[in-house]
Coordinates of C-alpha atoms and ligand atoms in Angstrom, one line a residue:
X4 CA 25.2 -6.9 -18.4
X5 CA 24.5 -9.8 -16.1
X6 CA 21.0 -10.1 -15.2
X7 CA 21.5 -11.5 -11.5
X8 CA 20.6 -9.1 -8.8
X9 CA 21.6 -10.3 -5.2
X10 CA 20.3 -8.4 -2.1
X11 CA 20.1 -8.5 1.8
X12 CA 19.2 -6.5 4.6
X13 CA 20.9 -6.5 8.1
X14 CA 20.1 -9.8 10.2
X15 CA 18.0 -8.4 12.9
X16 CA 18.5 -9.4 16.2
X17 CA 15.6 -11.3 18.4
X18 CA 16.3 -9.5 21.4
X19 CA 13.7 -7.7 20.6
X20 CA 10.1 -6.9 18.2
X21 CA 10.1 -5.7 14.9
X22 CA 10.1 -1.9 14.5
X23 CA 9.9 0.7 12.3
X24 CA 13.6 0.5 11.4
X25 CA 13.1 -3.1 10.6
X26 CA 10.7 -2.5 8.5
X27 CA 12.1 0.2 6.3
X28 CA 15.6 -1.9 5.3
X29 CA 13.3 -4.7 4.4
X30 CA 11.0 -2.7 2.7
X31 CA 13.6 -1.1 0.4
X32 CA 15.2 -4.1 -0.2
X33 CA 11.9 -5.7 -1.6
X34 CA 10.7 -2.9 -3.6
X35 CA 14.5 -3.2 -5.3
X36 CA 13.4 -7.1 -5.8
X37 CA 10.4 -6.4 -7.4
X38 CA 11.1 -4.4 -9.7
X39 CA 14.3 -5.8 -10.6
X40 CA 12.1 -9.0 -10.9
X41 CA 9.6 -7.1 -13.0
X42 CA 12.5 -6.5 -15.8
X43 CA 13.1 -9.8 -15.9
X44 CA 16.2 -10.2 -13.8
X45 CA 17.1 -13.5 -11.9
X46 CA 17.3 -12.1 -7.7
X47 CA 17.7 -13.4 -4.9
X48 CA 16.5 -11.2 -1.6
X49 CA 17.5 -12.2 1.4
X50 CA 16.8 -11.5 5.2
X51 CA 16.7 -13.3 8.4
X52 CA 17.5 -13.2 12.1
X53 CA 20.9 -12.9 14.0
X54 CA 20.2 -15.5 16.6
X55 CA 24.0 -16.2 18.9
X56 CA 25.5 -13.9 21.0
X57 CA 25.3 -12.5 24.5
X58 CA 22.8 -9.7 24.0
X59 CA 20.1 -12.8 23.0
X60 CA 21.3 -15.0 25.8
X61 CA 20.3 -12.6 28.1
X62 CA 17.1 -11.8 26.8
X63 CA 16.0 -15.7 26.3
X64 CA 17.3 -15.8 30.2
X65 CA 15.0 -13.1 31.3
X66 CA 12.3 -15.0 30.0
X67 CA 12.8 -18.4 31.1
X68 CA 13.3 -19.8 28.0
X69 CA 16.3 -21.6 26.4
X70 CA 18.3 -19.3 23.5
X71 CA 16.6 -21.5 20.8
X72 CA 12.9 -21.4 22.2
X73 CA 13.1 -17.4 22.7
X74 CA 14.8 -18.0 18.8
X75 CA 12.5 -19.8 17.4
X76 CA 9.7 -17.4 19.0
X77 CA 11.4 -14.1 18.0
X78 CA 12.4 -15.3 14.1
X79 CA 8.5 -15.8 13.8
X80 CA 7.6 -12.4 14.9
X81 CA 9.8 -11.6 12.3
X82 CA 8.2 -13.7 9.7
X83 CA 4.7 -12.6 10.5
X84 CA 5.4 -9.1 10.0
X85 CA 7.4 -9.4 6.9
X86 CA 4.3 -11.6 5.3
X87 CA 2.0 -8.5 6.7
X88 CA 3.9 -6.2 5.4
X89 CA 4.1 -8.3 1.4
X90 CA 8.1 -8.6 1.8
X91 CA 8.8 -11.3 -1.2
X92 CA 12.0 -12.4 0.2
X93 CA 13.3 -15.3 -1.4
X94 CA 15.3 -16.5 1.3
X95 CA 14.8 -16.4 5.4
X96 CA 18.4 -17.2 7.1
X97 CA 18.8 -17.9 10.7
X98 CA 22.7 -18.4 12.2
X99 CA 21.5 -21.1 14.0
X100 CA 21.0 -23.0 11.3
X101 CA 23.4 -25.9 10.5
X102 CA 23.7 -24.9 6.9
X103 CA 25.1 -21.4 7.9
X104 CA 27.3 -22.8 11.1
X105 CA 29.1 -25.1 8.8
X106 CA 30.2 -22.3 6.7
X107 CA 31.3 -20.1 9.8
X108 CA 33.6 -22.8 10.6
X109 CA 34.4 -23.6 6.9
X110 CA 35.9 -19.9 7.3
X111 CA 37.2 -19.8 10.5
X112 CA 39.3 -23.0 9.7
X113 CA 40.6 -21.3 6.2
X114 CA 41.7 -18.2 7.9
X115 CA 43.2 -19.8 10.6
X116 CA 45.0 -22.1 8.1
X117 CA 46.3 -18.8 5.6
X118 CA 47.6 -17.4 9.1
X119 CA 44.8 -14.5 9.5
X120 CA 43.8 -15.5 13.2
X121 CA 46.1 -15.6 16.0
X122 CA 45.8 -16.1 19.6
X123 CA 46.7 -13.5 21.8
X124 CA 46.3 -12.7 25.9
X125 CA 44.0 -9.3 25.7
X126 CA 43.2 -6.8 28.4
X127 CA 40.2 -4.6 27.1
X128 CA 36.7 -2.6 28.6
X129 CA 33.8 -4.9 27.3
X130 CA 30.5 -3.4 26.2
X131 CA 27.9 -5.6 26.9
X132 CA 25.1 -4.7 25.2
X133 CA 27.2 -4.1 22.2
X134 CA 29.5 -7.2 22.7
X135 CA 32.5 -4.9 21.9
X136 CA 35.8 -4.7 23.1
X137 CA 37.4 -1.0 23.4
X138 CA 40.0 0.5 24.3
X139 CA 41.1 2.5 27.2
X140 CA 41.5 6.2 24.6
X141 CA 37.8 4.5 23.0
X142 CA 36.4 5.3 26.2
X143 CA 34.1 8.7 26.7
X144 CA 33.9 9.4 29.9
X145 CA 34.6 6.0 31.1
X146 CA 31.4 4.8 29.6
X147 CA 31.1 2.8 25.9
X148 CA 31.1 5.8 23.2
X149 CA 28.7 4.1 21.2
X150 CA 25.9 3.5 23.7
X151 CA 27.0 4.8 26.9
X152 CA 26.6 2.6 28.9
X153 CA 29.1 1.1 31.8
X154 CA 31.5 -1.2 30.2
X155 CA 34.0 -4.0 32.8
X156 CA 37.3 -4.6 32.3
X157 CA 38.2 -7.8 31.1
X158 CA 41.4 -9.9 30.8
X159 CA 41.5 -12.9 28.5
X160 CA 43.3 -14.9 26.0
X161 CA 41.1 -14.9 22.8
X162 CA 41.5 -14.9 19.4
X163 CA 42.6 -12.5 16.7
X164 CA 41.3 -11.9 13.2
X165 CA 44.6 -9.7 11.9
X166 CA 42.4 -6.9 10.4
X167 CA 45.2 -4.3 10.9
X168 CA 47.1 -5.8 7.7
X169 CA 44.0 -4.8 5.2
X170 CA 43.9 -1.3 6.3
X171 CA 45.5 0.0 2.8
X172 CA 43.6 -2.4 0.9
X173 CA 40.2 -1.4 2.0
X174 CA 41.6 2.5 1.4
X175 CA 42.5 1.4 -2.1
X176 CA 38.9 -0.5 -2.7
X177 CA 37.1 2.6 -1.3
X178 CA 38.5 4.9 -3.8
X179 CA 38.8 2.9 -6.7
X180 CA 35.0 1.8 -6.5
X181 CA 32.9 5.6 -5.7
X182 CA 30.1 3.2 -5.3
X183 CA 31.1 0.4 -3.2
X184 CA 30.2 2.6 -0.1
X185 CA 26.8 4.9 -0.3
X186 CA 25.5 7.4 0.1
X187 CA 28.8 9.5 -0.2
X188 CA 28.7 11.0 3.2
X189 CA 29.1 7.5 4.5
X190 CA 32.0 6.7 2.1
X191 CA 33.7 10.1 3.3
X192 CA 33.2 9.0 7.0
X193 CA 34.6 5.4 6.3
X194 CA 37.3 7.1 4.5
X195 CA 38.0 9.3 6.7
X196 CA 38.1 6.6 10.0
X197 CA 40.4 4.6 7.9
X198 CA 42.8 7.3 7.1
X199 CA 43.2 9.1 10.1
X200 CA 43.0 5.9 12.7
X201 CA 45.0 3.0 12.8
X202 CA 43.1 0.2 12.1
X203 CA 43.4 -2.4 14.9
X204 CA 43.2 -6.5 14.8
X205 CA 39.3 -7.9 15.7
X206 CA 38.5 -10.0 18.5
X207 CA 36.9 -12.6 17.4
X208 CA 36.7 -14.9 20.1
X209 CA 34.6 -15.1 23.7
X210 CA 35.6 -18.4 25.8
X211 CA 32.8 -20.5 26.3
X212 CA 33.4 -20.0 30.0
X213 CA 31.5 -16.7 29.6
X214 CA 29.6 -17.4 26.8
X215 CA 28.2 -20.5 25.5
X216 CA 25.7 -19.0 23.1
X217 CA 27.5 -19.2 19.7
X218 CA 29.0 -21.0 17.3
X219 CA 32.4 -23.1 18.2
X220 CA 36.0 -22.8 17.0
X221 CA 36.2 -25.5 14.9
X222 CA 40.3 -25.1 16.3
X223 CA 39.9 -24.8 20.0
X224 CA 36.5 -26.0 21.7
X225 CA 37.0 -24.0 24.4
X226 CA 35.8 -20.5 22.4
X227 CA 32.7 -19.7 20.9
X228 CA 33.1 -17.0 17.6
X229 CA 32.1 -13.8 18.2
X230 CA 28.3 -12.9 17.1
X231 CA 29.4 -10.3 14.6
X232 CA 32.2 -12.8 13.0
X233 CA 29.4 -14.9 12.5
X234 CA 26.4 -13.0 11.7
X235 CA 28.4 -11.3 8.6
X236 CA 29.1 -14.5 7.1
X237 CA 25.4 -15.0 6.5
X238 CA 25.0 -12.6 3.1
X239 CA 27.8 -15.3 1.7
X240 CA 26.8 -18.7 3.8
X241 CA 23.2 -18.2 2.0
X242 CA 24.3 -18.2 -1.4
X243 CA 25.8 -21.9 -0.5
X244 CA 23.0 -23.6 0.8
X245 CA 19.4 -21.4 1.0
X246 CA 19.3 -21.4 -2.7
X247 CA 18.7 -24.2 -5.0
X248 CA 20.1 -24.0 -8.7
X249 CA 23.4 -23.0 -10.4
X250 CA 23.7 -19.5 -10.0
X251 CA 26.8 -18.1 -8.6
X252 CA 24.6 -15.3 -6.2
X253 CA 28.2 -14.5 -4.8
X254 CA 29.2 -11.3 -4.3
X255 CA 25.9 -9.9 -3.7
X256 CA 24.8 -6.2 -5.5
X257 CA 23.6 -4.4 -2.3
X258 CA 24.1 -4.8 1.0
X259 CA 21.3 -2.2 2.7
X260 CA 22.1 -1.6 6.1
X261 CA 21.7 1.3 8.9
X262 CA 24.2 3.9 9.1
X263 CA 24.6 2.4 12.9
X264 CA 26.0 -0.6 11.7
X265 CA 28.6 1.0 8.7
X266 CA 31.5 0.0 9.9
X267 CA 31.0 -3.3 11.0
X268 CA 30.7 -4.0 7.3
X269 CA 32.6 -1.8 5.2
X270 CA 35.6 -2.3 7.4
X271 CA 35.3 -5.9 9.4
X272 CA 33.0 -7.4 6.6
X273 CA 34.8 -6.3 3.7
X274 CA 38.4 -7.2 5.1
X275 CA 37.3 -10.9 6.1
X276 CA 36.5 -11.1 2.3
X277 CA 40.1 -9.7 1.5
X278 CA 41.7 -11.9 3.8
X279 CA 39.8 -14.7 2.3
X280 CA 40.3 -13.9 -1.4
X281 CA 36.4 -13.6 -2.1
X282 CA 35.0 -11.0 -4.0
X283 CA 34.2 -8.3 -2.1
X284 CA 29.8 -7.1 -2.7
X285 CA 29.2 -4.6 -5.5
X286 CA 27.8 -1.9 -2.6
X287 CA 27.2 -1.5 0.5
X288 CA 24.4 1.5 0.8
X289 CA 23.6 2.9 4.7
X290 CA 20.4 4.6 5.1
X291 CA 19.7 7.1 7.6
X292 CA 17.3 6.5 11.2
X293 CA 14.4 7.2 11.1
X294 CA 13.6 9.5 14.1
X295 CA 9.9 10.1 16.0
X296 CA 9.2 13.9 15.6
X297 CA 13.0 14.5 15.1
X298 CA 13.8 12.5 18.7
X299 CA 15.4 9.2 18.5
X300 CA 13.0 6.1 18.8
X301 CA 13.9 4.2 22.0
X302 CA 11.9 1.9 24.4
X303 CA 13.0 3.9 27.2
X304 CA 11.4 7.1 25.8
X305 CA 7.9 5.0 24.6
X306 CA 8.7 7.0 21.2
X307 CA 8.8 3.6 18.9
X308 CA 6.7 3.6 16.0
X309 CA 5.0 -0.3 15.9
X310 CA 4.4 -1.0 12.1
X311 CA 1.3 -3.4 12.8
X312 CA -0.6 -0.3 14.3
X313 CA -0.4 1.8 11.1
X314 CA -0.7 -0.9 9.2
X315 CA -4.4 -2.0 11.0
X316 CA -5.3 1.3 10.2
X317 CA -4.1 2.5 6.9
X318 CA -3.1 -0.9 5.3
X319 CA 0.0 -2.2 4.0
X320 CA 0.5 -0.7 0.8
X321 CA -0.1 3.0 2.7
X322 CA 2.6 2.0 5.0
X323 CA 5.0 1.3 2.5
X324 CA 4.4 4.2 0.5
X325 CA 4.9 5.8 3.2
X326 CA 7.8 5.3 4.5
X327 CA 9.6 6.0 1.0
X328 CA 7.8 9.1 0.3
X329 CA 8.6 10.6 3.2
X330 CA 12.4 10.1 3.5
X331 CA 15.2 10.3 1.2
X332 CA 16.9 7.4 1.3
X333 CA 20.5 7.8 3.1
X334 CA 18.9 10.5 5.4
X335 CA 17.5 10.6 8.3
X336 CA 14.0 11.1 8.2
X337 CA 10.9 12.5 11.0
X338 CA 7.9 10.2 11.2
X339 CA 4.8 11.9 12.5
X340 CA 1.3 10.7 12.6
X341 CA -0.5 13.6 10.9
X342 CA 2.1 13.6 8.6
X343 CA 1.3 9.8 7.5
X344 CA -3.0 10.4 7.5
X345 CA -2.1 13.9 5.0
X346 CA -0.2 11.6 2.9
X347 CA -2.8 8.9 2.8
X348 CA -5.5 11.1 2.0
X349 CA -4.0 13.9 -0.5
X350 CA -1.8 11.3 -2.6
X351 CA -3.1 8.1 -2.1
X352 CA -6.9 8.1 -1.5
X353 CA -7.6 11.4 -3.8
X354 CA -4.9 11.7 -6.5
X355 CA -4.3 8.1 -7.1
X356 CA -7.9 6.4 -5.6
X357 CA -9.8 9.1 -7.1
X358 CA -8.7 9.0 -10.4
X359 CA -8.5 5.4 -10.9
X360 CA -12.2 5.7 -9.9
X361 CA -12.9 8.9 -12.1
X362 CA -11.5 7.0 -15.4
X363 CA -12.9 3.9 -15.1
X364 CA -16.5 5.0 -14.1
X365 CA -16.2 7.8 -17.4
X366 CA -15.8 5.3 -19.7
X367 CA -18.5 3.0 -18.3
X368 CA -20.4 5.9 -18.2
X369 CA -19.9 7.2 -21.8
X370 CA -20.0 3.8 -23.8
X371 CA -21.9 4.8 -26.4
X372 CA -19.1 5.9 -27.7
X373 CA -16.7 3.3 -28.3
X374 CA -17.8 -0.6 -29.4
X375 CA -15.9 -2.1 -26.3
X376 CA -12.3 -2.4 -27.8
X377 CA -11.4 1.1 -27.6
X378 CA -8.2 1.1 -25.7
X379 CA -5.8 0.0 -28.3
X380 CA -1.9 0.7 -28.1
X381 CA -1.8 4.4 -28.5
X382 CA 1.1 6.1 -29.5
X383 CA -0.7 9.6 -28.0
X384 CA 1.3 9.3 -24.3
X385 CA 2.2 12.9 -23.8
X386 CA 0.9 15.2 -21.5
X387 CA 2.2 18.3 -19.9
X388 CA 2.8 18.9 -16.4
X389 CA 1.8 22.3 -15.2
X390 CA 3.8 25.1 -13.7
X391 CA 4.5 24.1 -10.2
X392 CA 7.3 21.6 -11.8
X393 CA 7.9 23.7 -14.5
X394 CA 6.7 23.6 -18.1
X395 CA 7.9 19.9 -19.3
X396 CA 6.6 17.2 -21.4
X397 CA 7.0 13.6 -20.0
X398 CA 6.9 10.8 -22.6
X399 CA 6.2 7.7 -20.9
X400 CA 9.3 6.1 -22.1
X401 CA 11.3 8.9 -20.9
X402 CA 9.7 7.7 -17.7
X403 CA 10.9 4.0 -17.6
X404 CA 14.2 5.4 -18.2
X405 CA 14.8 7.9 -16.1
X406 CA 13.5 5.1 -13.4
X407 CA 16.7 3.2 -14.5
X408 CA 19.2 5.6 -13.1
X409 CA 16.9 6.2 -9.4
X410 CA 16.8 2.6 -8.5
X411 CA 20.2 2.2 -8.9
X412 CA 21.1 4.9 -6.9
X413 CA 18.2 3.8 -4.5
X414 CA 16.8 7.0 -4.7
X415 CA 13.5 5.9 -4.3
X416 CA 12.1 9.4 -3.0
X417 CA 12.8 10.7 -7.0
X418 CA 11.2 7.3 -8.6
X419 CA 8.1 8.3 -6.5
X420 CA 8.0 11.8 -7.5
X421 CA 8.0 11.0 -11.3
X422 CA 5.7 8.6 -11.1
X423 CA 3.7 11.3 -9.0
X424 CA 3.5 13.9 -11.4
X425 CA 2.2 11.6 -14.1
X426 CA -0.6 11.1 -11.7
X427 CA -1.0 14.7 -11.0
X428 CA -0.4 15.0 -14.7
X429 CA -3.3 13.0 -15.9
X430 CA -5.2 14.6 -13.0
X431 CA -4.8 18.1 -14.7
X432 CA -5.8 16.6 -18.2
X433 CA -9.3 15.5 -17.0
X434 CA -9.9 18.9 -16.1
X435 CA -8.4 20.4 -19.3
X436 CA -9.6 18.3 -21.8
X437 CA -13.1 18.4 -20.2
X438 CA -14.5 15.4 -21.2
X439 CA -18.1 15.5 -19.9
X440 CA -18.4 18.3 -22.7
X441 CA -16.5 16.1 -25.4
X442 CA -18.9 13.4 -24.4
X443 CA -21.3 16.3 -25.7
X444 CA -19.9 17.0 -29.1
X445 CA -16.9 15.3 -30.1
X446 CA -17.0 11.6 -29.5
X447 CA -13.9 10.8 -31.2
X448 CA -12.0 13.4 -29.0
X449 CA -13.8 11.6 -26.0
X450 CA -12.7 7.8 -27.0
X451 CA -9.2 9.1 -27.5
X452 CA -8.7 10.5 -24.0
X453 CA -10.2 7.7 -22.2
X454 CA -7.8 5.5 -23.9
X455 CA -5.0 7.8 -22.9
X456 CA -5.7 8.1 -19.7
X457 CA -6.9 4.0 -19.6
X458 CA -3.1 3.6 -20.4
X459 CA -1.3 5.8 -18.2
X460 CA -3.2 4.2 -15.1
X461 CA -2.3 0.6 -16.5
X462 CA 1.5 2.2 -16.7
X463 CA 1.1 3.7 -13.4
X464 CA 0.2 0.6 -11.9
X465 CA 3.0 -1.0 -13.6
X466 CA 5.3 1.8 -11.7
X467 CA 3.8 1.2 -8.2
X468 CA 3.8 -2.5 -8.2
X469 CA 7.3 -2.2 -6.4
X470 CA 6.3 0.4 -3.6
X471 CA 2.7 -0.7 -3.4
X472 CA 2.0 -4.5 -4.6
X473 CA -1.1 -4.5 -3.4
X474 CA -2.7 -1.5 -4.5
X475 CA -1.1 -2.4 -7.9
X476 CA -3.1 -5.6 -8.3
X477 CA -5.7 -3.4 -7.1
X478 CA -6.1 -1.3 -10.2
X479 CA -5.1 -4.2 -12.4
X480 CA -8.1 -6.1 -11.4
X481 CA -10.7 -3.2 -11.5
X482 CA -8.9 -2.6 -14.8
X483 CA -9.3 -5.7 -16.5
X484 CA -5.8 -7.0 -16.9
X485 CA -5.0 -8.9 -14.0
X486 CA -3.3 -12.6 -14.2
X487 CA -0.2 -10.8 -15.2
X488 CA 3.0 -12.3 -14.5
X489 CA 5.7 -10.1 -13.1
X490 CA 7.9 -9.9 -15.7
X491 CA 5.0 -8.5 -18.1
X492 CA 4.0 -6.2 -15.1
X493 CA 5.9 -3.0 -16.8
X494 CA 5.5 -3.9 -20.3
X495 CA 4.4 -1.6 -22.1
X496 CA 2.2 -2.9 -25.5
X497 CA -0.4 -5.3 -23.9
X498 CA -4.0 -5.0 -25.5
X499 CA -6.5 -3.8 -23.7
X500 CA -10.0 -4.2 -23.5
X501 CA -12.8 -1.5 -21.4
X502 CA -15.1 -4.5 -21.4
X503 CA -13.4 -6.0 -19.1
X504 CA -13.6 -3.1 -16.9
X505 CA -15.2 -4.3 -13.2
X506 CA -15.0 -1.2 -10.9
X507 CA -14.6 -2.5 -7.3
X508 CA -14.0 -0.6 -3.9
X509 CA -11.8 2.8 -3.4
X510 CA -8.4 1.6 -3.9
X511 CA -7.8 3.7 -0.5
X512 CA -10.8 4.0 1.7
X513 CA -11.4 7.8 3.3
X514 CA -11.0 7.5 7.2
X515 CA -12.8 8.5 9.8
X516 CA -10.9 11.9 11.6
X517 CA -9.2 10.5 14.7
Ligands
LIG20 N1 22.1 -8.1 14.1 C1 22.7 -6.8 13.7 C2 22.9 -6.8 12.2 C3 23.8 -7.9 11.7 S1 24.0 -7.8 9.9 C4 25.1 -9.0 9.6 C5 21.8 -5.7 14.0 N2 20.5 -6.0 14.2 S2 19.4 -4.9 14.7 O1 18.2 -5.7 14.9 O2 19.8 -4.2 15.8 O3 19.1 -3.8 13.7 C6 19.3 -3.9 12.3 C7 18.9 -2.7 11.6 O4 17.8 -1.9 12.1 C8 20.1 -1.7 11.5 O5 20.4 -1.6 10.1 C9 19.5 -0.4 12.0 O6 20.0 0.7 11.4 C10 18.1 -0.5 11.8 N3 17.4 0.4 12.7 C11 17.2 0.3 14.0 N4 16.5 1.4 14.4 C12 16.3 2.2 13.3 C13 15.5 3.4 13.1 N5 14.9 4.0 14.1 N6 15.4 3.8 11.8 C14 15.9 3.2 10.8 N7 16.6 2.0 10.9 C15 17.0 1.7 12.2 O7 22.2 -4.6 14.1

């Protein structure tokens, strides 16, 4: 099994701020780096800004600023938040960058060469906003059936990439590979489009007459690609020049995207790699929206959820958690306010705070009863979840592996719960094994259990790191065993020692009722 893992997320466009959407493609895709990273795979996470186009133009015009100074301004907006928010990404692209404009042309030139593009005089209704062509049947009521807006009519010569001749292929791809689109509602819709439509060519050509903003035809100087041609090229233009060392990063594991932006990648993405001959990415997985009080987030309606007020008030880690206990991943999912403070308060700040507090302070409390060295590897890692989940015994190794199969089906709702009901499960041992009596009569008994428990938190904290870095060096610290590296972060044997045991602050602070 090869032990490269290659992600990306969408490259967002700086037309705008950072949102909550942002946030939650980037988030996943980090939490898959980490703890790919953590079982000591070589990855490579990548995100970064979708800079060219018309959409931008207009916003850096409305502004009084050049394309590249309203760039420039809006890639760092980007960049701040990610470093708030602890994204680890090992790469930050930008399409403006000569690295990944040399590629684009590199492309362009190849396909143009193999007889893929063609030039051709085009009538069509032009979104705008969406810088897409459609055709007159496309229309819904006149207006642009993906936004709705007003679209114009424009006539042009431009340039074709001849998608129409990959329609089969990407049929046969699709159902060969159950995984290469996911979830499977999203393969059935791609599927379905594909088999029931006929696949047209792509424009993929404004004339710089219109548009200036983009990157040129390397074969006619007169057009300017078109922002989607180029922005897609970025998962493979990184892998040529952002980073350093021998490994072949191409084709990448995981594209994560939004389900709005599905077919511009399993259909125009994947059939420029066919036309190319390139491998095409191992999956492309589309998550759902996620919605304010089950109404779509828009500026218009003053509904968007900022990520840098929640995370001023709850923290990072709280935020992250957040977002991935509360949605399953591929659906769409309901943020609400009360909805985020219940969560911080019942899960984080009493089930996990709390009993990272409750263990450590016991066995400072009790130690006359063990000479400092008591947590040793134990073998004693079983407890018993009660009823509510039904009667089961969780080893911890059953754990690790049952982790295996979530992440890769990015189902990072069900790694959460397991790793929840160990918490809940140790919870429930406290209060059955009693140990403020056993500290009464049975001291061995006592020693025992603190270890146990000692160990579960050091696994748990091992489990979190991905969701919750933060809060897992947290624990680590209070714990003793910080200065790990993140390969050893889920390993299992590692002495411990209690005297090296320095409680600190609540891992997540109660707050004040708003
Ligand atoms: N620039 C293109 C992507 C090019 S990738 C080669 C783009 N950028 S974007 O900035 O508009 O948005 C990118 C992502 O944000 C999309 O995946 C989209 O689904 C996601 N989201 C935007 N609003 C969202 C929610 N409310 N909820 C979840 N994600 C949503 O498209």
């Amino acid at each position: 099994m090869d032990k490269i893992k290659y992600f990306t997320t969408p490259i967002y466009y700086v037309n705008g701020s950072p949102h909550i959407g942002h946030a939650y493609t980037t988030i996943a895709a980090d939490i898959l780096a980490r703890y790919y990273r953590s079982r000591g795979f070589q990855v490579f996470f990548l995100t970064g800004t979708d800079e060219h186009g018309q959409k931008i133009a207009k916003a850096a015009e409305e502004r009084g600023l050049t394309p590249r100074e309203h760039a420039d301004l809006m890639a760092g907006s980007f960049t701040d938040l990610w470093k708030k928010l602890d994204i680890s990404n090992d790469g930050f692209i930008r399409t403006t960058e000569a690295g990944h404009m040399k590629v684009v042309q590199e492309i362009l030139g190849t396909l143009y060469e193999k007889g893929e593009i063609e030039k051709r005089k085009y009538t069509g209704w032009y979104c705008v906003p969406d810088e897409r062509f459609w055709t007159q049947k496309d229309l819904v009521d006149g207006k642009c059936p993906d936004c709705g807006r007003k679209v114009e009519n424009i006539e042009e010569e431009n340039y074709f990439f001849l998608m129409s001749k990959y329609q089969q292929a990407l049929i046969s791809h699709i159902e060969a590979n159950p995984g290469y689109i996911m979830p499977d509602v999203r393969r059935n819709e791609v599927l379905g489009f594909l088999k029931n439509n006929r696949l047209e060519d792509l424009c993929i050509s404004r004339p710089k007459a219109r548009l200036s903003w983009g990157i040129e035809i390397p074969f006619d100087r007169d057009y300017v690609t078109y922002v989607w041609f180029d922005a897609l090229i970025n998962y493979y233009s990184a892998t040529r020049y952002i980073m350093p060392g021998d490994v072949r990063w191409w084709p990448a594991t995981c594209h994560l995207i939004g389900k709005d932006i599905l077919t511009t990648h399993s259909v125009y993405w994947s059939s420029m790699l066919l036309a190319l001959g390139y491998s095409l990415p191992k999956r492309i997985f589309a998550h759902g929206w996620w919605m304010t009080e089950d109404e779509k987030m828009s500026k218009s309606l003053g509904n968007v959820v900022d990520p840098l007020d929640l995370v001023g008030e709850f923290g990072t880690d709280a935020f992250r958690f957040y977002l991935f206990r509360n949605s399953l991943f591929g659906k769409d999912a309901s943020f609400s306010y009360a909805g985020f403070k219940k969560t911080y308060e019942t899960e984080l700040a009493n089930e996990l705070g709390n009993l990272l507090s409750r263990v450590l302070s016991m066995i400072l409390k009790y130690d006359a009863c063990y000479d400092g060295k008591a947590a040793r590897k134990t073998d004693y890692m079983t407890f018993t979840t009660g009823s509510e989940y039904g009667k089961k015994e969780y080893k911890r190794e059953d754990i690790l592996f049952a982790f295996i199969d979530d992440y890769e089906r990015l189902d990072f709702y069900s790694v959460l719960e397991k790793i929840w009901l160990m918490v809940r499960a140790v919870n429930r041992d406290i209060e059955d094994k009693k140990p403020w009596e056993l500290a009464k009569n049975d001291t061995r008994a006592l020693n025992g259990c603190l270890s146990t428990w000692f160990q579960f938190l050091r696994i748990v904290s091992g489990f979190i790191y991905p969701f919750m870095p933060g809060a897992s060096r947290k624990m680590r610290v209070q714990m003793g065993i910080e200065g790990l590296k993140e390969e050893e972060i889920l390993d299992i044997d590692i002495e411990t020692d209690f005297s090296r045991i320095k409680k600190g602050d609540p891992l997540f602070p109660k707050k004040e009722v708003k």
